[in-house]
Structure formats: C-alpha cells, structure tokens
mmCIF file of C-alpha atoms in Angstrom:
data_model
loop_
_atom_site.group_PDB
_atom_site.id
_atom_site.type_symbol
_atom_site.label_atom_id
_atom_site.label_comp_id
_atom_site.label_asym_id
_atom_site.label_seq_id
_atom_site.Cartn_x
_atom_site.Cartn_y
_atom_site.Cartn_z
ATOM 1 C CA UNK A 1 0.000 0.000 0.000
ATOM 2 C CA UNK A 2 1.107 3.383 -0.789
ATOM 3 C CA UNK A 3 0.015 6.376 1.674
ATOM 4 C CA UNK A 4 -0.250 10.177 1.382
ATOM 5 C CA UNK A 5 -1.500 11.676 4.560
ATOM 6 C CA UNK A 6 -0.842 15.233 3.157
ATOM 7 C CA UNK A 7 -3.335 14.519 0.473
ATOM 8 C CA UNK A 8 -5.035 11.764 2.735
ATOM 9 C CA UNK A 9 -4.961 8.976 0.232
ATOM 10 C CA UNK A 10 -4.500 5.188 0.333
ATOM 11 C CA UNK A 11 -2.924 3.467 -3.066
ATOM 12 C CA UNK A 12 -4.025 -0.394 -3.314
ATOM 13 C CA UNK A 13 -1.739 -1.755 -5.775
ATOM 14 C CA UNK A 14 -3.063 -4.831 -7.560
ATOM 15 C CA UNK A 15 -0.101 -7.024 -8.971
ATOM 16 C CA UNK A 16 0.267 -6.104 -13.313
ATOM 17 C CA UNK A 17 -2.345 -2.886 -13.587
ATOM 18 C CA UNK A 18 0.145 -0.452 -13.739
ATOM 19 C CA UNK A 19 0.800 0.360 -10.256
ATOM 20 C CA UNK A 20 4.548 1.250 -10.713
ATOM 21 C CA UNK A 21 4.509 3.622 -13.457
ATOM 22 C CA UNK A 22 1.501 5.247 -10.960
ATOM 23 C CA UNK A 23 3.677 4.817 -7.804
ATOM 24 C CA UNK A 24 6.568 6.576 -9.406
ATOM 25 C CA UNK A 25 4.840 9.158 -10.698
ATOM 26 C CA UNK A 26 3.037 10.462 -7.567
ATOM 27 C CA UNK A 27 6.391 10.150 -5.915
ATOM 28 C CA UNK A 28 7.868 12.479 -8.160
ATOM 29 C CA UNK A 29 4.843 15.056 -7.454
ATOM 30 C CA UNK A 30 4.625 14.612 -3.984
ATOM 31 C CA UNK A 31 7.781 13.324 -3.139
ATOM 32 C CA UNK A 32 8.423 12.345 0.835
ATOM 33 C CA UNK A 33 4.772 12.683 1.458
ATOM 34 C CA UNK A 34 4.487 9.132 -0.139
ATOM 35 C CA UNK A 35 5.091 6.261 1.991
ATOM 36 C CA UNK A 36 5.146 2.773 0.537
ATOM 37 C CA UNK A 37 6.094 -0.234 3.363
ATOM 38 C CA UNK A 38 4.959 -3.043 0.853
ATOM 39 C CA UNK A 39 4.528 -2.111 -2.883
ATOM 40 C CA UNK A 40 1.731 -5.055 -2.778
ATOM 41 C CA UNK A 41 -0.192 -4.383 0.607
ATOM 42 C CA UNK A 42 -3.361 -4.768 0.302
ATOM 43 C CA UNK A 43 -6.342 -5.788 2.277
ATOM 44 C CA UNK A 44 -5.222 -9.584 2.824
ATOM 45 C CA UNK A 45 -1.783 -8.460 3.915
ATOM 46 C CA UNK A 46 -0.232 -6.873 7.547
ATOM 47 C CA UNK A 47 -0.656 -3.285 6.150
ATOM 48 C CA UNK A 48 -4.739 -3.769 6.048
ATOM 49 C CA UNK A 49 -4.402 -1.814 9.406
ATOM 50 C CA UNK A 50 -3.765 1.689 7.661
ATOM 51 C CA UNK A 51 -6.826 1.172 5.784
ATOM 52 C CA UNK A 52 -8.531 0.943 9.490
ATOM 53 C CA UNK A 53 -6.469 3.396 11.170
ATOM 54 C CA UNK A 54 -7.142 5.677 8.646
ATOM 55 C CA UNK A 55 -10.853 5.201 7.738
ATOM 56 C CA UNK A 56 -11.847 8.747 6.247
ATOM 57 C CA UNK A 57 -8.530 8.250 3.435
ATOM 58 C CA UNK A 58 -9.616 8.344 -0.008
ATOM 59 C CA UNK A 59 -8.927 4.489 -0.830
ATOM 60 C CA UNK A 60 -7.890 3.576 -4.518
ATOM 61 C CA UNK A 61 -6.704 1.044 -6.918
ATOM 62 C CA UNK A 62 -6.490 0.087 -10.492
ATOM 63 C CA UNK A 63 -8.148 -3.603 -11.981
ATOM 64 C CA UNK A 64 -7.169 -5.335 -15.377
ATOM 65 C CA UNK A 65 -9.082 -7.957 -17.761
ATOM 66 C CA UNK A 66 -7.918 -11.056 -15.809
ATOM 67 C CA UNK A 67 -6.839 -12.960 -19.096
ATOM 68 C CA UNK A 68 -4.610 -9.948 -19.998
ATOM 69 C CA UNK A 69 -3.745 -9.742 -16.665
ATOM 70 C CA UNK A 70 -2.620 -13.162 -15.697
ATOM 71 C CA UNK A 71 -0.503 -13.458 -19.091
ATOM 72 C CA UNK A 72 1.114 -10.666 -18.156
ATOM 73 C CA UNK A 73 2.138 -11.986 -14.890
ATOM 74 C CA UNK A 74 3.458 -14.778 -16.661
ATOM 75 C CA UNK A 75 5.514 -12.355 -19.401
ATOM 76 C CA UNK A 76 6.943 -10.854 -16.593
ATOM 77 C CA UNK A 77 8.217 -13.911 -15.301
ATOM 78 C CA UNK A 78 9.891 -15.183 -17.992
ATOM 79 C CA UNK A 79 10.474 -12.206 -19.801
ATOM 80 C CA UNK A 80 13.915 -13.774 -20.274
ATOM 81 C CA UNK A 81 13.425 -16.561 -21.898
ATOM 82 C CA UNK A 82 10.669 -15.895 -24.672
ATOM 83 C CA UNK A 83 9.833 -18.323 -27.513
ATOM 84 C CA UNK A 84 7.471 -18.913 -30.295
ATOM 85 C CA UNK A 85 3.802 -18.240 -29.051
ATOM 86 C CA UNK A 86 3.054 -21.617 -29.870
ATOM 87 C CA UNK A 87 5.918 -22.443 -27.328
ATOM 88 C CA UNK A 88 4.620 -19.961 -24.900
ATOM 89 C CA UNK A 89 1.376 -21.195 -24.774
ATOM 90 C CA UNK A 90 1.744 -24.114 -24.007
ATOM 91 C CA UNK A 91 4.348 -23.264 -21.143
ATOM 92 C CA UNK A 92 1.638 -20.141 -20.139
ATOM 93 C CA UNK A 93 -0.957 -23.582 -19.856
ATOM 94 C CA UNK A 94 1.352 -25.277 -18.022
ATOM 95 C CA UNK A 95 1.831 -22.086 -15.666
ATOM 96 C CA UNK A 96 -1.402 -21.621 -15.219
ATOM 97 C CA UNK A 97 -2.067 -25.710 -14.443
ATOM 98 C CA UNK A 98 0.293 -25.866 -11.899
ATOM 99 C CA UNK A 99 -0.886 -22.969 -10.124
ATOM 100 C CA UNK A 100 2.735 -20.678 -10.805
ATOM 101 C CA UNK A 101 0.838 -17.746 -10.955
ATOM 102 C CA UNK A 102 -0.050 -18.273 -6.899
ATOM 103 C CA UNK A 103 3.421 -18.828 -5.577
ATOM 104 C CA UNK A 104 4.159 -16.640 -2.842
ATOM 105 C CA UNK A 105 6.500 -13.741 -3.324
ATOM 106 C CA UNK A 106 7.082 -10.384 -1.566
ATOM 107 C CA UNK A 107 2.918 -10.668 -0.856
ATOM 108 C CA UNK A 108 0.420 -12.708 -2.575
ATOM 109 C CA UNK A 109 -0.457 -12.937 -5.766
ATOM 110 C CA UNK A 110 -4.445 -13.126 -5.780
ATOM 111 C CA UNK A 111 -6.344 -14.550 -8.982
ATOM 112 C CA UNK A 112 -9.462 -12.273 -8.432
ATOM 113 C CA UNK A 113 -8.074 -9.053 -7.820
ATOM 114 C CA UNK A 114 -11.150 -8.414 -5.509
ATOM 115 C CA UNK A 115 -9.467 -9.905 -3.024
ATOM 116 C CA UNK A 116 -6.812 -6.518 -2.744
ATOM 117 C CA UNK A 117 -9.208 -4.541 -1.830
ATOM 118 C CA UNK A 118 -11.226 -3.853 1.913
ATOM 119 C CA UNK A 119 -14.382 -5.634 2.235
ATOM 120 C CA UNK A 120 -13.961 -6.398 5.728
ATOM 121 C CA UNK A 121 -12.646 -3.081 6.760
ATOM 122 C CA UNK A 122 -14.869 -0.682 5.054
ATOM 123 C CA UNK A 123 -17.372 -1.203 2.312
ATOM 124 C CA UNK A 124 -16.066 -1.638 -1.506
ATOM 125 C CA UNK A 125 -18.329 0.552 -2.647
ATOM 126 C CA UNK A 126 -16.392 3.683 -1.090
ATOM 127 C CA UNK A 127 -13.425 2.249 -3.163
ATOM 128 C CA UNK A 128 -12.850 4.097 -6.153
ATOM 129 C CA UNK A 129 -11.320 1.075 -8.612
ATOM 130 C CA UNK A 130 -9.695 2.175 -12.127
ATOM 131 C CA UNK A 131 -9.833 0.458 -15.370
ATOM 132 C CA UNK A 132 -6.498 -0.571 -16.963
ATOM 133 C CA UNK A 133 -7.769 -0.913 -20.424
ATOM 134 C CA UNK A 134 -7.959 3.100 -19.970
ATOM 135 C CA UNK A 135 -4.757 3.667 -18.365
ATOM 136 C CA UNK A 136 -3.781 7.230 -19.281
ATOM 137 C CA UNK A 137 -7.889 8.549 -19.160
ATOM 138 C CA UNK A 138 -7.987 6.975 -15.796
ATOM 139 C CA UNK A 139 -4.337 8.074 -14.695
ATOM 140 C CA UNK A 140 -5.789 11.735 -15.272
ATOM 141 C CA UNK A 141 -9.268 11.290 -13.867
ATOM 142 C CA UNK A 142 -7.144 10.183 -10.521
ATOM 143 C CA UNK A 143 -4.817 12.818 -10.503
ATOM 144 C CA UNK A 144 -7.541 15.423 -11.113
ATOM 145 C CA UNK A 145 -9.127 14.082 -8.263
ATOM 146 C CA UNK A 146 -6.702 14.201 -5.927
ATOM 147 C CA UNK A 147 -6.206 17.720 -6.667
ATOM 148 C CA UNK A 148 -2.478 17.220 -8.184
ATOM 149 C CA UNK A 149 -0.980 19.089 -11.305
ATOM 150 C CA UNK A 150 -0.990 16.823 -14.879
ATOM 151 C CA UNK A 151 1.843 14.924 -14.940
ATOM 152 C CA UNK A 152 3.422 12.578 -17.625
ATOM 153 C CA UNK A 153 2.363 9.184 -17.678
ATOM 154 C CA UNK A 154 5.540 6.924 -17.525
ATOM 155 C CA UNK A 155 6.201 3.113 -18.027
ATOM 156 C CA UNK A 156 7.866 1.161 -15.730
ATOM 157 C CA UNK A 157 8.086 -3.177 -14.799
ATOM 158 C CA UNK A 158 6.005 -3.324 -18.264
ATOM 159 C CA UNK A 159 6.080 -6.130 -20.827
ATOM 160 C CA UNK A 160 6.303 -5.901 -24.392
ATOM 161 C CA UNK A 161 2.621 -5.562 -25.214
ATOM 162 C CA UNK A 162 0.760 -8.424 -27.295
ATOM 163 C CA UNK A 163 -2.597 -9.600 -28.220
ATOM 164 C CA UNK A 164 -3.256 -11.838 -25.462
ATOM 165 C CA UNK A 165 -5.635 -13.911 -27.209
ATOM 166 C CA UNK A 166 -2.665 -15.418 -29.488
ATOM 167 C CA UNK A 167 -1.742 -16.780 -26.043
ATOM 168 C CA UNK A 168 -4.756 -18.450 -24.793
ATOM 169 C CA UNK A 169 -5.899 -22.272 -25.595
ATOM 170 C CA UNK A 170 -9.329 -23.487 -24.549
ATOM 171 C CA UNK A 171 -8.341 -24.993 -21.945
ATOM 172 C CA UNK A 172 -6.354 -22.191 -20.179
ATOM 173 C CA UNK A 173 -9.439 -19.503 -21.184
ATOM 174 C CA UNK A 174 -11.533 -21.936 -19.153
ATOM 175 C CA UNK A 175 -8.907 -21.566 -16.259
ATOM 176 C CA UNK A 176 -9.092 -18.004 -16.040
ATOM 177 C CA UNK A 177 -12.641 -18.126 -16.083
ATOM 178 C CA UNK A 178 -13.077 -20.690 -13.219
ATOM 179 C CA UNK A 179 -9.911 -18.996 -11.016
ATOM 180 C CA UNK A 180 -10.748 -15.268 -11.666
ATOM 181 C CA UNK A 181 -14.761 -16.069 -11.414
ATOM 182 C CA UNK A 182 -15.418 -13.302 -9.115
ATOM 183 C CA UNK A 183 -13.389 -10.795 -10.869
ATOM 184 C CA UNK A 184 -15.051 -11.760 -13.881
ATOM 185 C CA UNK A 185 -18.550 -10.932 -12.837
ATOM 186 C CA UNK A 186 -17.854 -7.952 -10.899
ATOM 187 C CA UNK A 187 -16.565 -6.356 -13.562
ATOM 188 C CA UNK A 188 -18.288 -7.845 -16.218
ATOM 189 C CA UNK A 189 -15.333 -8.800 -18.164
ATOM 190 C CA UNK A 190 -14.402 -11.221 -21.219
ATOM 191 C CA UNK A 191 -11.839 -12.946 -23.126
ATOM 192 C CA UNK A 192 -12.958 -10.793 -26.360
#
C-alpha cells in the first residue's frame, strides 16, 4: 500500500495494472509525502491496518481484464526466456495448471483481484477502482481528483505488449474463467 496523509490517500496496488509507473509518478509530485512499506499491501496483507487506522482516506486502486492480466504476470516472469507463441502457450498452460501464478513472493499474488481490496474493513463501494484498459484517461481522472498538477504518464516493470488472445488455448481460457470467477462478474469482463 502506498500512503499520502498530506493529500489523505490510500494506493491499493493490484499485482500487473500499472501500479509502478503510478507509484513513481506520484512520488515524483509529492515526493516524501508518499510512503510505501509493501509495494503489494493490500487488504489480505499486515498493512490492512492503515486502511482501518485511517478510515476517512480516499482508498484507490487500479483492476485489469484477468486474461490480460494473468498473461502478463506470466511475461513478466519469464520475460527472459521468450519463444514462439506456440511455445509460450503451451508453457503459459502449463503455468497456469500448476498454479505458478499463486506462488508466494514479496505478498500474494491473488487470482481475483477483488481480493486486494477492503471488504472487511470498510465497504467496496467507497473504493474508487480504475480500469487498466484506460490507463492514461484513468491516470488523469485520478490525478484530477486528488487535486495534483498533470503529470506525464511513464512506463515502468512493463512487458512488451501483445494480443493476449494469441496466447490463450481453450483450456487455459476456461482456467481463467473458473480462477478469476469473481473478478469476472464484478466487472463484467471477457476474453474478447
């Protein structure tokens, strides 16, 4: 979680929807003012107490189509070591069989990316949640909101962007579907 208590704010970062590039960037602006213990607190981690001790913070976060999402978890990965997509999709299946995308790392990776974000500390509804798929609309919306000059929307931890569908077999859309179920409806999103 990222914290401004000048500007009284509470950044959820969900893993792969462009929460560095956003981190940086309000660190430039508002420089010491922005504390971040864990890049990836969230409300399933030790730093869901800010989000209690501070209950009248404006409480944010960005979400991401969970098919482009979780193949970009994957890209990042083994951004190393890339091959033919036909090669990569079947090693993305494999990933996504054998449950790689869950293993622990500095703080979980969750599937439905619900499960960042306070339901049991405060109601989601007072969560304002960003779309991805409109990055740089939504970047500005946000900064507007929080009262904060425009500022250049930068790249950072990014993969090389493809059409995720190339990626995708059957079986793993049906994966994604039964793993990121919640996410799915919520949002109302879809492998088109």
């Amino acid at each position: 979680m990222t914290i401004s208590h000048q500007h009284q704010f509470i950044f959820i970062h969900v893993h792969r929807t462009g929460g560095s590039n956003l981190r940086s960037m309000l660190k430039t602006a508002l420089g010491s003012d922005l504390q971040t213990d864990v890049p990836h607190g969230n409300a399933n981690t030790r730093e869901a107490m800010q989000l209690s001790k501070y209950p009248d913070y404006f409480v944010f976060g960005f979400v991401r189509n969970p098919w482009e999402r979780m193949l970009s978890w994957y890209r990042l990965i083994h951004k190393w070591s890339p091959g033919s997509v036909e090669h990569d999709r079947m090693q993305f299946q494999q990933f996504l069989e054998s449950d790689g995308a869950a293993a622990p790392s500095d703080t979980y990776f969750h599937y439905n990316q619900l499960d960042y974000f306070p339901e049991g500390y405060r109601d989601l509804g007072k969560v304002q949640i960003f779309r991805y798929e409109d990055y740089n609309n939504e970047v500005n919306r946000l900064i507007r909101q929080l009262g904060l000059p425009p500022m250049e929307i930068t790249r950072h931890n990014g993969t090389r962007s493809v059409d995720h569908h190339h990626y995708y077999t059957e079986e793993s859309v049906r994966w994604v579907r039964q793993h990121c179920a919640r996410d799915i409806s919520h949002f109302n999103y879809t492998f088109q």
